[in-house]
mmCIF file of C-alpha atoms and ligand atoms in Angstrom:
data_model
loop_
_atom_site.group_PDB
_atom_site.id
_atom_site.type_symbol
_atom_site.label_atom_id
_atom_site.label_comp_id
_atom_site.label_asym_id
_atom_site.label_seq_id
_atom_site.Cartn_x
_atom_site.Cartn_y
_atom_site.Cartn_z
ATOM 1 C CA UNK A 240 -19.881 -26.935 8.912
ATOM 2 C CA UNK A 241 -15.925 -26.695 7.661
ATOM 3 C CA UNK A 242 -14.030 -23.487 6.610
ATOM 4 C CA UNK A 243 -12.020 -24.171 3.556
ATOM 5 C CA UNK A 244 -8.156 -23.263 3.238
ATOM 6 C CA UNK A 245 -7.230 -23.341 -0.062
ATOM 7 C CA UNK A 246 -3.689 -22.355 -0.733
ATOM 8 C CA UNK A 247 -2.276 -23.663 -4.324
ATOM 9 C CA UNK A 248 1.376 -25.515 -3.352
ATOM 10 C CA UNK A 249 0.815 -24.336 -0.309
ATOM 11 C CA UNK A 250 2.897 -24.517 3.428
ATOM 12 C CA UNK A 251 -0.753 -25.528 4.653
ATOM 13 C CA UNK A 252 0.552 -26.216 7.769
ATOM 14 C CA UNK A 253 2.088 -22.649 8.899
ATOM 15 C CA UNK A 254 -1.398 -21.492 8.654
ATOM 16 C CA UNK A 255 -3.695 -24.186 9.434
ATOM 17 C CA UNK A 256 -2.274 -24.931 12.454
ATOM 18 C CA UNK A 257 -2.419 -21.995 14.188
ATOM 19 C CA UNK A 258 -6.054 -21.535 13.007
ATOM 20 C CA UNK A 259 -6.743 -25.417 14.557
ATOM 21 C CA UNK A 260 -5.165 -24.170 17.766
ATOM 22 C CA UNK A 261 -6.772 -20.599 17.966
ATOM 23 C CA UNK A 262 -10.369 -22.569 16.771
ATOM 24 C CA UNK A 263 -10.724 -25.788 18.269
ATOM 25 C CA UNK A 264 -14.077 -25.628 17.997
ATOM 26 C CA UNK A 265 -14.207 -25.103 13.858
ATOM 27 C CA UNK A 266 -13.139 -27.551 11.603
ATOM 28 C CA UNK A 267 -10.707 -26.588 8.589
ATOM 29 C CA UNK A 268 -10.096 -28.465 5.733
ATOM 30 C CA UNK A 269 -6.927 -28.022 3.279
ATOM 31 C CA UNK A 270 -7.457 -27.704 -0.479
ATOM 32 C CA UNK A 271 -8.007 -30.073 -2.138
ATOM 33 C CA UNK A 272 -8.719 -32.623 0.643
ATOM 34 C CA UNK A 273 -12.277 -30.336 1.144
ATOM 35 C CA UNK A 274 -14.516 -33.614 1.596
ATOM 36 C CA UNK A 275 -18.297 -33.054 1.180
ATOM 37 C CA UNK A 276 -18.510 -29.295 -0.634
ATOM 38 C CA UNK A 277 -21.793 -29.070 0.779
ATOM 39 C CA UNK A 278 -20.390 -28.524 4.610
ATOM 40 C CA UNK A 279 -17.671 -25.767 3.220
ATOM 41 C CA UNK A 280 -19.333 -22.328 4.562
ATOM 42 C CA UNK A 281 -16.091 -20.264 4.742
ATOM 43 C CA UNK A 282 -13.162 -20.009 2.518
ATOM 44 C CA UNK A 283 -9.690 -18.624 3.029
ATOM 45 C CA UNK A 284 -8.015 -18.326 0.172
ATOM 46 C CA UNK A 285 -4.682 -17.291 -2.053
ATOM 47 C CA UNK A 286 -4.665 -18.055 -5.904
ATOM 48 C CA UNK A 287 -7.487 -20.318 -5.804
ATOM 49 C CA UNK A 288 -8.545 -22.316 -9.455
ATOM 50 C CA UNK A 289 -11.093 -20.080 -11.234
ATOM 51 C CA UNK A 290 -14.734 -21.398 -11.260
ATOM 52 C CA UNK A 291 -13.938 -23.928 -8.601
ATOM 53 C CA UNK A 292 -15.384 -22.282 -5.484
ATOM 54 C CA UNK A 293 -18.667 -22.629 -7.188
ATOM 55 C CA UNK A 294 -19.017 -26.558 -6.142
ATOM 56 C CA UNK A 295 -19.337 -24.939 -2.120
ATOM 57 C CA UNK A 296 -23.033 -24.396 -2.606
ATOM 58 C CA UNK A 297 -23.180 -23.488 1.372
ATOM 59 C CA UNK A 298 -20.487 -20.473 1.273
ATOM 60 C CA UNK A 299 -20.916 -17.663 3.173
ATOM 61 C CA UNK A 300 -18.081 -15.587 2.743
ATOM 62 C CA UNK A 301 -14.509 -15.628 1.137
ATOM 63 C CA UNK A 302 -11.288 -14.150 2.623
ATOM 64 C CA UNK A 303 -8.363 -13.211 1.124
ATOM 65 C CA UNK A 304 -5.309 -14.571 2.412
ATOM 66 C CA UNK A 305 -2.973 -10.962 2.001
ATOM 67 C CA UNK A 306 -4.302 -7.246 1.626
ATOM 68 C CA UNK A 307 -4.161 -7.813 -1.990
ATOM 69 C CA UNK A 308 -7.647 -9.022 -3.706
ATOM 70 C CA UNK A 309 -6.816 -9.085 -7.468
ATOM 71 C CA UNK A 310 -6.742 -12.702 -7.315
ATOM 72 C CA UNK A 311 -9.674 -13.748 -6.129
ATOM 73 C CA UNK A 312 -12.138 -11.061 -8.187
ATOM 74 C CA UNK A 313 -10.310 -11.948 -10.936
ATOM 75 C CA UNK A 314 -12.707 -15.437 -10.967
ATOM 76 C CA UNK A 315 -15.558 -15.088 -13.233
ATOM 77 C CA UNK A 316 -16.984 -17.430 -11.121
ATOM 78 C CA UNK A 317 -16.850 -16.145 -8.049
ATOM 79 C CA UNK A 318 -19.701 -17.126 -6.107
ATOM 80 C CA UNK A 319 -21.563 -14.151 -4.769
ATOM 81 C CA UNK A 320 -20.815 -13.910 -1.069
ATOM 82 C CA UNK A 321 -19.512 -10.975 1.080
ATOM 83 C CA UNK A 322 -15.157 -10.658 0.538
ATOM 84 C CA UNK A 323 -12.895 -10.080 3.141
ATOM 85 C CA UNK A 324 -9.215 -9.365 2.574
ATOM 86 C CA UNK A 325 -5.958 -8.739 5.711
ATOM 87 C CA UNK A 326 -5.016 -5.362 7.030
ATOM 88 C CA UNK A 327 -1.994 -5.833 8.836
ATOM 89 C CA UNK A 328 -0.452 -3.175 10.457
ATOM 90 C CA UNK A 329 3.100 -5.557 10.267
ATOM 91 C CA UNK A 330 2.299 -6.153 6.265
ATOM 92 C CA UNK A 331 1.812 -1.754 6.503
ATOM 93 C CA UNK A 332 5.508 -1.461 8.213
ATOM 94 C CA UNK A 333 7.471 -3.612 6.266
ATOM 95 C CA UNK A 334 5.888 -1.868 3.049
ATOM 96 C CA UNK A 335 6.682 1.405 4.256
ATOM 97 C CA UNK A 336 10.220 0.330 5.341
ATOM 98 C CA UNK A 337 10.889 -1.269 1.901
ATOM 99 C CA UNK A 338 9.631 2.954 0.429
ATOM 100 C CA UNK A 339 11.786 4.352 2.489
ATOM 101 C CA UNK A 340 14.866 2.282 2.331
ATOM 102 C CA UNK A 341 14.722 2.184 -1.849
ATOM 103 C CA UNK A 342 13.416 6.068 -1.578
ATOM 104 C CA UNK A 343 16.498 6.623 0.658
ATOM 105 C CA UNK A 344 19.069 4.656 -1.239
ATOM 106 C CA UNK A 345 18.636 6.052 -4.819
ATOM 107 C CA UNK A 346 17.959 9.960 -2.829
ATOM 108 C CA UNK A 347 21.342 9.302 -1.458
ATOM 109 C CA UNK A 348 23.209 8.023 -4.829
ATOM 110 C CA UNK A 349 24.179 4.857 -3.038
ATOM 111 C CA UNK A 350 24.533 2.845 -6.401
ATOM 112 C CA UNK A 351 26.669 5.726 -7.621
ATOM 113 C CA UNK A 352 29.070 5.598 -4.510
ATOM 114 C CA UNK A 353 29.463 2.296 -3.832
ATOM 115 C CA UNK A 354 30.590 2.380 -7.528
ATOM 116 C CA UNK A 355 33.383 4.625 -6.660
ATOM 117 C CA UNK A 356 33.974 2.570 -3.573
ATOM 118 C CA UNK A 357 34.567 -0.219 -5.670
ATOM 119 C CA UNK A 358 37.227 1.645 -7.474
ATOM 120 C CA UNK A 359 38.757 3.142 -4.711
ATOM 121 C CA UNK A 360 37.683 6.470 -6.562
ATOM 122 C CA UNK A 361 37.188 9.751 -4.062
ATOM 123 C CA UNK A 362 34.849 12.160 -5.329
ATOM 124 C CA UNK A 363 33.020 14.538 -3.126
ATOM 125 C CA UNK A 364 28.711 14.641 -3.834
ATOM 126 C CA UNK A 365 26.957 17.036 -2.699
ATOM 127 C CA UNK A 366 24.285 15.912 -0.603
ATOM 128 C CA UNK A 367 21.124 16.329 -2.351
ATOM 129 C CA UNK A 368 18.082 18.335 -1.138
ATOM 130 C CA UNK A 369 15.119 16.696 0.541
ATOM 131 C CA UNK A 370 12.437 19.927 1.064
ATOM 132 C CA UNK A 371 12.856 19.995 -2.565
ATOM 133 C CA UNK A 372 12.367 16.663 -3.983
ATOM 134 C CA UNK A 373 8.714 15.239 -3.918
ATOM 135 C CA UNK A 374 8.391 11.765 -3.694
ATOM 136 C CA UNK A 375 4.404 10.331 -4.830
ATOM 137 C CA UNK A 376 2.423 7.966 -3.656
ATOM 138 C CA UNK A 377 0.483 6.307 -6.226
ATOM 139 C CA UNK A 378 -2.607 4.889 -4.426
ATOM 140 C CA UNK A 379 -3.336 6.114 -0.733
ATOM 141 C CA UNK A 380 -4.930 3.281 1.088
ATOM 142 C CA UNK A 381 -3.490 1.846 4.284
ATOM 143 C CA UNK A 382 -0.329 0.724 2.959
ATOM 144 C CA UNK A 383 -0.004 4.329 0.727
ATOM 145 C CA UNK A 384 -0.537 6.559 3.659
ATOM 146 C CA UNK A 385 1.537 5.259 5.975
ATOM 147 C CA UNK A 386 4.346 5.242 3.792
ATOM 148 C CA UNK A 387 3.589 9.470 2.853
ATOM 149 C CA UNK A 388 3.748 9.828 6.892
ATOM 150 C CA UNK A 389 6.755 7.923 7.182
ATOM 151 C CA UNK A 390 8.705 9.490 4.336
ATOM 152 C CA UNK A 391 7.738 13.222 5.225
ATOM 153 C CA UNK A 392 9.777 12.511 8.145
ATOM 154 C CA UNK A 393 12.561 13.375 6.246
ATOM 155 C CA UNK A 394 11.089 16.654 4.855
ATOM 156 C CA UNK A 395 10.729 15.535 1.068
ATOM 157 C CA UNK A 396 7.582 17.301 -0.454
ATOM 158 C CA UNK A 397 5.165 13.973 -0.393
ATOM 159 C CA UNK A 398 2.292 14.028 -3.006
ATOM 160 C CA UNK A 399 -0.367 11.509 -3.497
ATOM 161 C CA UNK A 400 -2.694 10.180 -6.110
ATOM 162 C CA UNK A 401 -5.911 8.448 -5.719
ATOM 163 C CA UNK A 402 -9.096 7.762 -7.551
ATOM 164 C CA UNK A 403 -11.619 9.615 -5.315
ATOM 165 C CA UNK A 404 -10.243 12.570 -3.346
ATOM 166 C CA UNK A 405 -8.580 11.977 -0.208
ATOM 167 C CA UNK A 406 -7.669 14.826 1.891
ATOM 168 C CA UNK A 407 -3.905 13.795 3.573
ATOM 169 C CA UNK A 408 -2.831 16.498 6.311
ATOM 170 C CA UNK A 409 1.055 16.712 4.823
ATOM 171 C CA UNK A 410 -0.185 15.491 1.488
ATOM 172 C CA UNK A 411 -0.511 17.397 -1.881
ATOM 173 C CA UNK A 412 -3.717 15.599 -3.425
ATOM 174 C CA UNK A 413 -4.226 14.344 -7.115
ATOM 175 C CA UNK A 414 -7.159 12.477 -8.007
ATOM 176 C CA UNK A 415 -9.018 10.902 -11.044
ATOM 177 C CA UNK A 416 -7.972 10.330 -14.529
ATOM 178 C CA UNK A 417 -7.661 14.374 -14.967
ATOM 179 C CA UNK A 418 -5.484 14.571 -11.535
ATOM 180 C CA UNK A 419 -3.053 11.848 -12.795
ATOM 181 C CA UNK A 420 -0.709 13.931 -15.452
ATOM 182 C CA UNK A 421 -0.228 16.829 -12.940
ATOM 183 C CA UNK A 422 0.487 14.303 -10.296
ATOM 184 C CA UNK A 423 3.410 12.764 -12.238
ATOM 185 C CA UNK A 424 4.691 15.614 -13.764
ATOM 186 C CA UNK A 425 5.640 16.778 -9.926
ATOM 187 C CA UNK A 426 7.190 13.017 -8.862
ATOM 188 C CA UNK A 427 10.779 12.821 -8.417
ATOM 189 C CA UNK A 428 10.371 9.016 -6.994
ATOM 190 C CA UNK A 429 7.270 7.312 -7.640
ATOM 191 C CA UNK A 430 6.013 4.735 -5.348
ATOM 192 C CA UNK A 431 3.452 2.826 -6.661
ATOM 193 C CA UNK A 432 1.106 0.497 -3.617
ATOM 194 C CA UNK A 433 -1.642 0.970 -6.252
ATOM 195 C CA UNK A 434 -4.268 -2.106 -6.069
ATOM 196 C CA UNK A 435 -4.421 -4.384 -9.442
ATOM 197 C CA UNK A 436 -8.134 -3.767 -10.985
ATOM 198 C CA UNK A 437 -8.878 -3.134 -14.703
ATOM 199 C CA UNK A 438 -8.558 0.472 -14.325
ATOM 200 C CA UNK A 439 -4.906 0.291 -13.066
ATOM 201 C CA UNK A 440 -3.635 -2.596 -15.131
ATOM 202 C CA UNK A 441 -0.601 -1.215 -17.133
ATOM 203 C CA UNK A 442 -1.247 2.364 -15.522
ATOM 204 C CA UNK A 443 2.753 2.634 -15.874
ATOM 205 C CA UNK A 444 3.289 2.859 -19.666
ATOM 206 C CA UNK A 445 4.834 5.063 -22.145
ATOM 207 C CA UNK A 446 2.414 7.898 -21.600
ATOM 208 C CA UNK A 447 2.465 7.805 -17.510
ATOM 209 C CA UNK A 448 6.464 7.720 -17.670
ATOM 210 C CA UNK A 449 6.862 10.699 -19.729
ATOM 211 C CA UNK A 450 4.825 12.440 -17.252
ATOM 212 C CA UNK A 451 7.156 12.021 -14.999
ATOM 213 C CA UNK A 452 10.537 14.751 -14.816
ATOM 214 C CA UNK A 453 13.313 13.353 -16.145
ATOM 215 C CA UNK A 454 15.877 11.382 -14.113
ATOM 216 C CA UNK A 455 12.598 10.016 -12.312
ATOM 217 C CA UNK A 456 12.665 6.897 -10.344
ATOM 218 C CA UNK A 457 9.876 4.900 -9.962
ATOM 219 C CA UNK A 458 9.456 2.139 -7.147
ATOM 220 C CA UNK A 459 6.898 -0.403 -7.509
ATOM 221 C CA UNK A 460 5.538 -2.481 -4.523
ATOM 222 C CA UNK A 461 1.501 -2.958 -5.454
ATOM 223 C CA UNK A 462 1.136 -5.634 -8.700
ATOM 224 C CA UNK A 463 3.566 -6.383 -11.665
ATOM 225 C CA UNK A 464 1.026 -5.898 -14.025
ATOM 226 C CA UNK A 465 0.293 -2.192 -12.988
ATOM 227 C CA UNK A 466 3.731 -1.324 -14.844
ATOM 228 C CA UNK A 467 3.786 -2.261 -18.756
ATOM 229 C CA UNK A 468 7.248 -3.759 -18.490
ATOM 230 C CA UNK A 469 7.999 -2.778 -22.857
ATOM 231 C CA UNK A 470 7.184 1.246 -21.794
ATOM 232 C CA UNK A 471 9.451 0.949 -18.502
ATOM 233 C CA UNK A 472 12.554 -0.699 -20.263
ATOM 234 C CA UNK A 473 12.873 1.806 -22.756
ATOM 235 C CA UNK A 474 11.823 4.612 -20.671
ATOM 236 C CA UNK A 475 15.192 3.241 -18.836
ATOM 237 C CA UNK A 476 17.176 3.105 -21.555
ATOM 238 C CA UNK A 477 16.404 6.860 -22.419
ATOM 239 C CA UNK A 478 17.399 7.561 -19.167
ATOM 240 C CA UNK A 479 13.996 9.438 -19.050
ATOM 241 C CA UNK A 480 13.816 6.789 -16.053
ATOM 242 C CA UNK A 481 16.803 6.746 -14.013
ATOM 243 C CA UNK A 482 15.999 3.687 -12.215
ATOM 244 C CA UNK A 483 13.422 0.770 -10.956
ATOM 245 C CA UNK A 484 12.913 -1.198 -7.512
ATOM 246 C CA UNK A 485 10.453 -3.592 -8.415
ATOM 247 C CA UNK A 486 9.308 -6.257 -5.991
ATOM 248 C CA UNK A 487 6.270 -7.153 -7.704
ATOM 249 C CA UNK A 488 6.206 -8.531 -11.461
ATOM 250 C CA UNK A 489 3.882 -9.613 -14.536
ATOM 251 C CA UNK A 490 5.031 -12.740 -14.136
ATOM 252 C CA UNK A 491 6.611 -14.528 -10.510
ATOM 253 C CA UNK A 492 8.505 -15.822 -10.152
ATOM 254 C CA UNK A 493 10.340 -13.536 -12.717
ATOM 255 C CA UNK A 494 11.795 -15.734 -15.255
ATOM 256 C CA UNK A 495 15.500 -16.131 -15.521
ATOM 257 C CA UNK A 496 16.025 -14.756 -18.875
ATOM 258 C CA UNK A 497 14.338 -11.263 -17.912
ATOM 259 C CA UNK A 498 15.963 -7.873 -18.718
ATOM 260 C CA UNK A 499 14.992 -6.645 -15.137
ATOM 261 C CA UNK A 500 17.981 -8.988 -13.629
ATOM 262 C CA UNK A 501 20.834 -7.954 -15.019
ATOM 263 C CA UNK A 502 19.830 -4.343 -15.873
ATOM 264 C CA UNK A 503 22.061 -1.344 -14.044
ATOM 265 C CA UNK A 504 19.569 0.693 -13.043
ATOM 266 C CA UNK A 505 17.103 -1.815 -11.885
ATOM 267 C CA UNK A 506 16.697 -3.598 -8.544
ATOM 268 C CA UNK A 507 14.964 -7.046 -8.442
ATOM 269 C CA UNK A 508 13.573 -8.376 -4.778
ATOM 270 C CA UNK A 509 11.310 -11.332 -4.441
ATOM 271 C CA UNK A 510 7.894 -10.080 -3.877
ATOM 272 C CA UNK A 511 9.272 -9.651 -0.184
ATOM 273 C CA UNK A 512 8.804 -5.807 0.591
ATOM 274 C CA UNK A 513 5.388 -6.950 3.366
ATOM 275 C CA UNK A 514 3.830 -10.017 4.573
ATOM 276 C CA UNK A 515 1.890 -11.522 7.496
ATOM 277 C CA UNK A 516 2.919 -13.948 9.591
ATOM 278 C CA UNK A 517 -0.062 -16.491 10.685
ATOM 279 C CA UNK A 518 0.580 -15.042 14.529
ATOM 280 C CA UNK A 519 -0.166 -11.398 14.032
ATOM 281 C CA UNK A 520 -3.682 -12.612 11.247
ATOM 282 C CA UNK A 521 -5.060 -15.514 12.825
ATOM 283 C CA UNK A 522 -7.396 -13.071 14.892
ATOM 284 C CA UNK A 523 -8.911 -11.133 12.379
ATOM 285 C CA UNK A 524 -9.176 -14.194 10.429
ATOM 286 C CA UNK A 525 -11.160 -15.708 12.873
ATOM 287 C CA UNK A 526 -13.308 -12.842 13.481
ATOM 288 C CA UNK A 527 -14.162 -12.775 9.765
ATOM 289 C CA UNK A 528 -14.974 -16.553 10.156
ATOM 290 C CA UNK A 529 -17.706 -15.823 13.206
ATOM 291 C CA UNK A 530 -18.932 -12.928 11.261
ATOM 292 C CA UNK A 531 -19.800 -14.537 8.199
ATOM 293 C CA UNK A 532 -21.314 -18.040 10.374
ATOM 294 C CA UNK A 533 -23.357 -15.015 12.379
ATOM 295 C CA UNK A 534 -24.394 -13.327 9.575
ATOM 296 C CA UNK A 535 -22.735 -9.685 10.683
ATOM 297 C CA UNK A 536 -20.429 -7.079 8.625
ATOM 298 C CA UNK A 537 -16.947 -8.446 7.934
ATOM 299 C CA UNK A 538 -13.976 -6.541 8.817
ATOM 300 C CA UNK A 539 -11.809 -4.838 5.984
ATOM 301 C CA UNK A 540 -14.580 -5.819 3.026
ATOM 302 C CA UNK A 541 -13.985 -5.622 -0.627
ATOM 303 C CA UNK A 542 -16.083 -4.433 -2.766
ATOM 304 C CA UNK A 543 -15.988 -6.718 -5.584
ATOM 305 C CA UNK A 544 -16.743 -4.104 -8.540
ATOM 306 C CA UNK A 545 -14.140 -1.272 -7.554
ATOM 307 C CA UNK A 546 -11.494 -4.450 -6.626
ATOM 308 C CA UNK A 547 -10.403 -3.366 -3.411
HETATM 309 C C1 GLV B 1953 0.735 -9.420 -0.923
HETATM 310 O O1 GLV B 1953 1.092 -9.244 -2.044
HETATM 311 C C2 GLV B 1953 -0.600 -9.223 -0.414
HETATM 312 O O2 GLV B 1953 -1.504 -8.921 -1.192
HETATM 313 O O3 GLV B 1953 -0.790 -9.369 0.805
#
């Protein structure tokens, strides 16, 4: 019996070796180096090959390495085995600090002053009004509520949007397809933690973005591929959308000739807003790994259909 890491031009080692120390008693094996398929009952995995997991005829479960899950259902040939992904509160906090500093910094005009810092120009703002300005969450899982809670704290009007209704104490609640237009049409700043599935792949087009007021700015930290990146680039140079923080792109890294790098109103961060460190996961990962051996429940499952 081995558990599989398989990690595409991967740092094997950052991982693997604090699962070897934490497990002495299982046996992991780094991708491609699996040895006999047959003994592979567990696989941990970020970005595997399609249709190769299908040679581990002995699998018993499959665990995404990150909260995210759109690359492994995206296999056609996913072997059919209970899928487990990370909840991390540390991922959740650095998610929600990357909403609320990029929420914060384009409330605040930042871009606009440090402008006028730059040359040496004085010119009095007036601070603008929180309680008025509602900020929505687009997608309310973990990662979405925590960053409502954490960005009520400074009294803006937080809405959310989901597919099934979620009732949020502190939350105005959208749901569905029929929920979606109202939603937008009350979103100042738009933070998207939306998971990628074939229901939300390009949910940020031409139609979605003139939903929103104009001036809007929209801040997305779930997949590149939610946002149609044609719709958002002219939606920008309307003005119709006053800015972009994107951390997350169709394709990463984001190539070099891109219109997102050198655009004014658009900030560009390396798909850096949350991650887990091996320390804080290596638990849960393990408990996933007994579970599946045992033949119990994983913790956090996916379901494959929905995508999440
Ligand atoms: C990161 O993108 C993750 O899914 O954990």
């Amino acid at each position: 019996m081995a558990i599989l890491f398989y990690h595409q031009g991967s740092t094997g080692p950052i991982w693997v070796e604090p699962l070897r120390a934490a497990a002495p008693d299982l046996e992991f094996r780094v991708w491609p180096e699996f040895g006999n398929p047959d003994e592979i009952e567990f696989a941990i995995v970020w970005h595997h090959i399609p249709g190769t997991l299908t040679q581990f005829k002995n699998l018993k479960a499959v665990m995404s390495l990150g909260a995210g899950v759109d690359h492994v259902v995206r296999d056609p040939d996913l072997p059919d085995v209970p899928i487990g992904r990370i909840v991390d509160d540390r991922l959740t906090a650095g998610m929600s600090e990357y909403a609320v500093l990029h929420v914060l910094w384009r409330f605040r005009e930042m871009p606009v002053l440090a402008a006028q810092q730059a040359a040496r120009h004085w010119e009095y703002r007036e601070p603008p009004d929180a309680q008025s300005t509602t900020v929505g969450i687009l997608g309310l899982g973990t990662i979405g509520q925590d960053i409502a809670c954490k960005l009520a704290v400074f009294d803006f009007k937080i809405a959310g949007w989901s597919r099934s209704p979620k009732a949020i104490a502190g939350v105005q609640g959208y749901h569905g397809d029929d929920g979606l237009e109202a939603f937008l049409n009350a979103c100042r700043f738009l933070v998207c933690v939306l998971p990628l599935t074939p229901e939300t792949r390009g949910i940020i087009n031409t139609q979605t973005l003139a939903a929103l007021p104009p001036g809007a700015h929209l801040i997305n930290i779930g997949r590149g591929p939610l946002v149609d990146d044609e719709a958002l680039l002219a939606a920008l140079a309307t003005g119709h959308v006053a800015s972009a923080t994107l951390d997350v792109f169709n394709q990463e890294p984001l190539p070099a000739d891109h219109p997102y790098w050198s655009h004014p109103n658009v900030t560009v961060t390396p798909h850096n807003a949350g991650d887990s460190l091996p320390e804080f996961v290596v638990p849960q990962i393990l408990e996933n790994i007994r579970a599946a051996l045992s033949g119990r429940p994983l913790l956090n499952p996916v379901d494959r259909h929905r995508g999440y």
